[in-house]
Amino acid sequence: MKRNFLSIYFIIIIAFLAGCGAVEEKSSSDTGSDSSGKKLIMATSADYPPYEFVDTAKGGDVVGFDIDVANHIAKELGYEIEIKDMDFNGLIPALDSGKADFVIAGMTPNEERKKTVDFSDEYYAAQQLIVTKDKSIKSIEDLEGKTLGVQLASIQEKEADKLLKEHNFEVVQRNKVTELVQEMKSNRVDAAIIEDAVAYEFLKKNKELSSFALPNTDAAGSAIAFPKDSELTSKFNKELKKMKEDGTLDKLVEKWFGVKK
Ligand code: ARG
């Protein structure tokens, strides 16, 4: 009898220890995910080759210049990145609501956006083009009575509004640049304002489209956006500076834009 009691105690103790072991195991895997808690949520709008786009050949991965820049910086800082792809007009709200740690999307740091988010230093600059399928559109004047497409919540939308002060056409907004291109190809939109590098990507694949420069616009830089007062801003800036100095950024520019800037 005594022996039986002893063995029951023994079993209970073993079971207890095993239980502890299980708990311990669980908590150690928790710490494991803590260290990968060094993960950053990066939001982008992957309608923007060569900055960011969905590579169907690569199983639908989001790839591009911005993605390489972000991955390089994150790696240097010891973070992993999780990409959230969304419409451009959802990016700043995603930062505001804490759904993303940073945004990289060829985004131009303008005064209006600076009221709600912080920006890194600029890492690339672009010019604006008018893209069209309509051979009769060769200048802004030719847009008279036509439809001009822009991406919703972009600086291109602002440019179109400025032009409206002196010209008479209809501005149409779309969530994605890819939609704008589609609509031009099927004659539902006459022309669109698109940044040079992005326009060239679409022109290469759609020979029926052509382009000309939008006059009187300043170069628009791209910068990474963060929630206000994020401690990441200065960390990212340090890495960007290194990338500019050691030629990493130039290499990525060459890889994705095929030119040295
Ligand atoms: N540079 C422009 C802006 O900041 C357009 C950026 C659009 N980016 C994109 N991934 N669709 O408004």
Short mmCIF file of C-alpha atoms in Angstrom, two decimals, residues 37-228:
data_model
loop_
_atom_site.label_atom_id
_atom_site.label_comp_id
_atom_site.label_asym_id
_atom_site.label_seq_id
_atom_site.Cartn_x
_atom_site.Cartn_y
_atom_site.Cartn_z
CA GLY A 37 9.05 40.75 -32.52
CA LYS A 38 11.77 42.73 -34.23
CA LYS A 39 9.38 42.62 -37.13
CA LEU A 40 8.17 45.74 -38.87
CA ILE A 41 4.94 46.04 -40.78
CA MET A 42 5.62 47.86 -44.01
CA ALA A 43 2.70 49.20 -46.00
CA THR A 44 2.92 49.93 -49.71
CA SER A 45 0.78 50.23 -52.82
CA ALA A 46 2.17 47.72 -55.28
CA ASP A 47 0.77 49.31 -58.43
CA TYR A 48 3.91 51.28 -59.10
CA PRO A 49 6.68 49.61 -61.13
CA PRO A 50 9.63 49.82 -60.74
CA TYR A 51 9.14 51.15 -57.16
CA GLU A 52 6.80 48.35 -56.07
CA PHE A 53 4.77 45.87 -58.04
CA VAL A 54 3.48 42.35 -57.91
CA ASP A 55 5.82 39.98 -59.69
CA THR A 56 3.60 37.30 -61.16
CA ALA A 57 6.67 35.34 -62.28
CA LYS A 58 7.78 35.23 -58.64
CA GLY A 59 4.56 33.79 -57.31
CA GLY A 60 2.95 37.16 -56.71
CA ASP A 61 5.64 38.59 -54.45
CA VAL A 62 5.80 42.34 -54.07
CA VAL A 63 9.16 43.44 -55.47
CA GLY A 64 10.86 46.64 -56.62
CA PHE A 65 13.26 49.43 -55.80
CA ASP A 66 11.45 50.48 -52.62
CA ILE A 67 11.25 46.90 -51.40
CA ASP A 68 15.00 46.47 -51.85
CA VAL A 69 15.69 49.76 -50.06
CA ALA A 70 13.42 48.78 -47.16
CA ASN A 71 14.83 45.27 -46.90
CA HIS A 72 18.38 46.55 -46.87
CA ILE A 73 17.67 49.04 -44.08
CA ALA A 74 15.66 46.53 -42.05
CA LYS A 75 18.41 43.95 -42.32
CA GLU A 76 21.03 46.43 -41.15
CA LEU A 77 18.83 47.32 -38.18
CA GLY A 78 18.04 43.68 -37.39
CA TYR A 79 14.36 43.71 -38.31
CA GLU A 80 12.24 41.44 -40.42
CA ILE A 81 9.65 42.98 -42.68
CA GLU A 82 6.06 42.01 -43.30
CA ILE A 83 4.56 43.66 -46.36
CA LYS A 84 0.98 44.90 -46.43
CA ASP A 85 -0.21 45.82 -49.90
CA MET A 86 -3.07 48.33 -50.08
CA ASP A 87 -4.47 51.22 -52.10
CA PHE A 88 -2.31 54.35 -52.02
CA ASN A 89 -5.00 56.37 -50.25
CA GLY A 90 -5.00 53.84 -47.38
CA LEU A 91 -1.29 54.22 -46.58
CA ILE A 92 -1.29 57.29 -44.34
CA PRO A 93 -4.42 56.12 -42.49
CA ALA A 94 -2.59 52.79 -41.88
CA LEU A 95 0.22 54.70 -40.14
CA ASP A 96 -2.27 56.80 -38.18
CA SER A 97 -4.13 53.77 -36.88
CA GLY A 98 -0.98 51.83 -35.96
CA LYS A 99 -1.57 49.18 -38.63
CA ALA A 100 1.86 49.80 -40.14
CA ASP A 101 5.26 50.82 -38.78
CA PHE A 102 6.31 52.57 -41.96
CA VAL A 103 5.26 53.25 -45.53
CA ILE A 104 7.47 53.05 -48.56
CA ALA A 105 5.58 53.74 -51.77
CA GLY A 106 7.40 56.32 -53.85
CA MET A 107 5.70 58.77 -51.53
CA THR A 108 6.50 62.46 -51.82
CA PRO A 109 6.96 64.28 -48.52
CA ASN A 110 4.68 67.28 -48.96
CA GLU A 111 3.55 69.77 -46.31
CA GLU A 112 0.06 68.40 -46.04
CA ARG A 113 1.26 64.88 -45.28
CA LYS A 114 3.88 66.19 -42.86
CA LYS A 115 1.02 67.37 -40.64
CA THR A 116 0.12 63.74 -39.88
CA VAL A 117 3.28 61.68 -40.49
CA ASP A 118 7.06 62.02 -40.28
CA PHE A 119 9.29 61.44 -43.30
CA SER A 120 12.82 60.15 -43.75
CA ASP A 121 15.27 62.00 -45.94
CA GLU A 122 14.52 61.69 -49.64
CA TYR A 123 16.07 58.77 -51.49
CA TYR A 124 14.96 59.37 -55.09
CA ALA A 125 13.39 62.09 -57.25
CA ALA A 126 10.88 61.98 -60.08
CA GLN A 127 9.31 64.23 -62.72
CA GLN A 128 5.70 64.22 -63.86
CA LEU A 129 4.59 63.08 -67.30
CA ILE A 130 1.31 63.13 -69.15
CA VAL A 131 0.62 59.68 -70.57
CA THR A 132 -1.99 59.17 -73.27
CA LYS A 133 -3.15 56.89 -76.05
CA ASP A 134 -4.77 59.79 -77.91
CA LYS A 135 -2.34 60.97 -80.60
CA SER A 136 -4.05 64.38 -80.71
CA ILE A 137 -2.98 65.15 -77.12
CA LYS A 138 0.49 66.67 -77.35
CA SER A 139 0.30 69.47 -74.80
CA ILE A 140 -1.74 70.56 -71.79
CA GLU A 141 -3.84 72.75 -74.10
CA ASP A 142 -4.97 69.63 -75.97
CA LEU A 143 -6.60 68.30 -72.79
CA GLU A 144 -9.44 70.79 -73.26
CA GLY A 145 -12.73 68.92 -72.78
CA LYS A 146 -10.97 65.61 -72.13
CA THR A 147 -10.64 63.42 -69.04
CA LEU A 148 -7.39 63.42 -67.07
CA GLY A 149 -6.78 60.51 -64.73
CA VAL A 150 -4.84 60.61 -61.45
CA GLN A 151 -4.26 58.27 -58.55
CA LEU A 152 -6.50 59.06 -55.60
CA ALA A 153 -4.71 60.97 -52.79
CA SER A 154 -1.51 61.39 -54.83
CA ILE A 155 0.42 64.55 -55.57
CA GLN A 156 -0.64 64.00 -59.19
CA GLU A 157 -4.20 64.68 -58.07
CA LYS A 158 -2.96 68.01 -56.67
CA GLU A 159 -1.16 68.81 -59.94
CA ALA A 160 -4.37 68.16 -61.87
CA ASP A 161 -6.31 70.47 -59.55
CA LYS A 162 -3.72 73.21 -60.12
CA LEU A 163 -4.05 72.84 -63.88
CA LEU A 164 -7.82 73.15 -63.60
CA LYS A 165 -7.38 76.80 -62.65
CA GLU A 166 -6.34 77.60 -66.20
CA HIS A 167 -7.64 74.70 -68.22
CA ASN A 168 -10.92 73.01 -68.75
CA PHE A 169 -10.98 69.23 -68.46
CA GLU A 170 -12.43 66.61 -66.15
CA VAL A 171 -10.26 65.04 -63.44
CA VAL A 172 -11.00 61.38 -62.74
CA GLN A 173 -9.49 59.56 -59.75
CA ARG A 174 -8.66 55.88 -59.53
CA ASN A 175 -7.29 53.84 -56.61
CA LYS A 176 -4.51 52.27 -58.62
CA VAL A 177 -2.17 53.45 -61.35
CA THR A 178 -2.70 50.07 -63.04
CA GLU A 179 -6.41 50.95 -63.33
CA LEU A 180 -5.55 54.29 -64.93
CA VAL A 181 -3.46 52.53 -67.56
CA GLN A 182 -6.22 50.01 -68.19
CA GLU A 183 -8.80 52.76 -68.61
CA MET A 184 -6.62 54.67 -71.06
CA LYS A 185 -6.12 51.52 -73.10
CA SER A 186 -9.86 50.96 -73.30
CA ASN A 187 -10.53 54.65 -74.08
CA ARG A 188 -12.44 55.41 -70.88
CA VAL A 189 -9.83 57.93 -69.73
CA ASP A 190 -8.03 60.20 -72.23
CA ALA A 191 -4.77 60.88 -70.38
CA ALA A 192 -3.13 60.50 -66.97
CA ILE A 193 -0.44 62.16 -64.88
CA ILE A 194 2.17 59.57 -63.95
CA GLU A 195 5.71 59.87 -62.59
CA ASP A 196 8.45 59.38 -65.17
CA ALA A 197 10.00 56.07 -64.12
CA VAL A 198 6.59 54.50 -63.57
CA ALA A 199 5.27 55.89 -66.87
CA TYR A 200 8.24 54.39 -68.73
CA GLU A 201 7.49 50.96 -67.29
CA PHE A 202 3.92 51.13 -68.57
CA LEU A 203 4.99 52.64 -71.92
CA LYS A 204 7.40 49.74 -72.46
CA LYS A 205 4.59 47.22 -72.10
CA ASN A 206 1.87 49.21 -73.86
CA LYS A 207 3.17 50.49 -77.17
CA GLU A 208 -0.08 52.35 -77.95
CA LEU A 209 0.69 54.81 -75.13
CA SER A 210 2.96 57.84 -75.42
CA SER A 211 4.03 60.62 -73.08
CA PHE A 212 5.25 64.19 -72.72
CA ALA A 213 6.54 66.19 -69.76
CA LEU A 214 4.12 68.07 -67.58
CA PRO A 215 5.54 71.61 -67.61
CA ASN A 216 6.13 73.79 -64.54
CA THR A 217 6.39 71.04 -61.99
CA ASP A 218 9.22 70.61 -59.50
CA ALA A 219 10.99 67.33 -59.05
CA ALA A 220 9.06 65.24 -56.55
CA GLY A 221 11.18 63.31 -54.10
CA SER A 222 10.39 59.98 -52.53
CA ALA A 223 10.76 59.41 -48.80
CA ILE A 224 9.77 56.79 -46.24
CA ALA A 225 6.85 57.73 -43.99
CA PHE A 226 6.49 56.90 -40.28
CA PRO A 227 3.91 57.60 -37.60
CA LYS A 228 4.61 60.95 -35.89
#
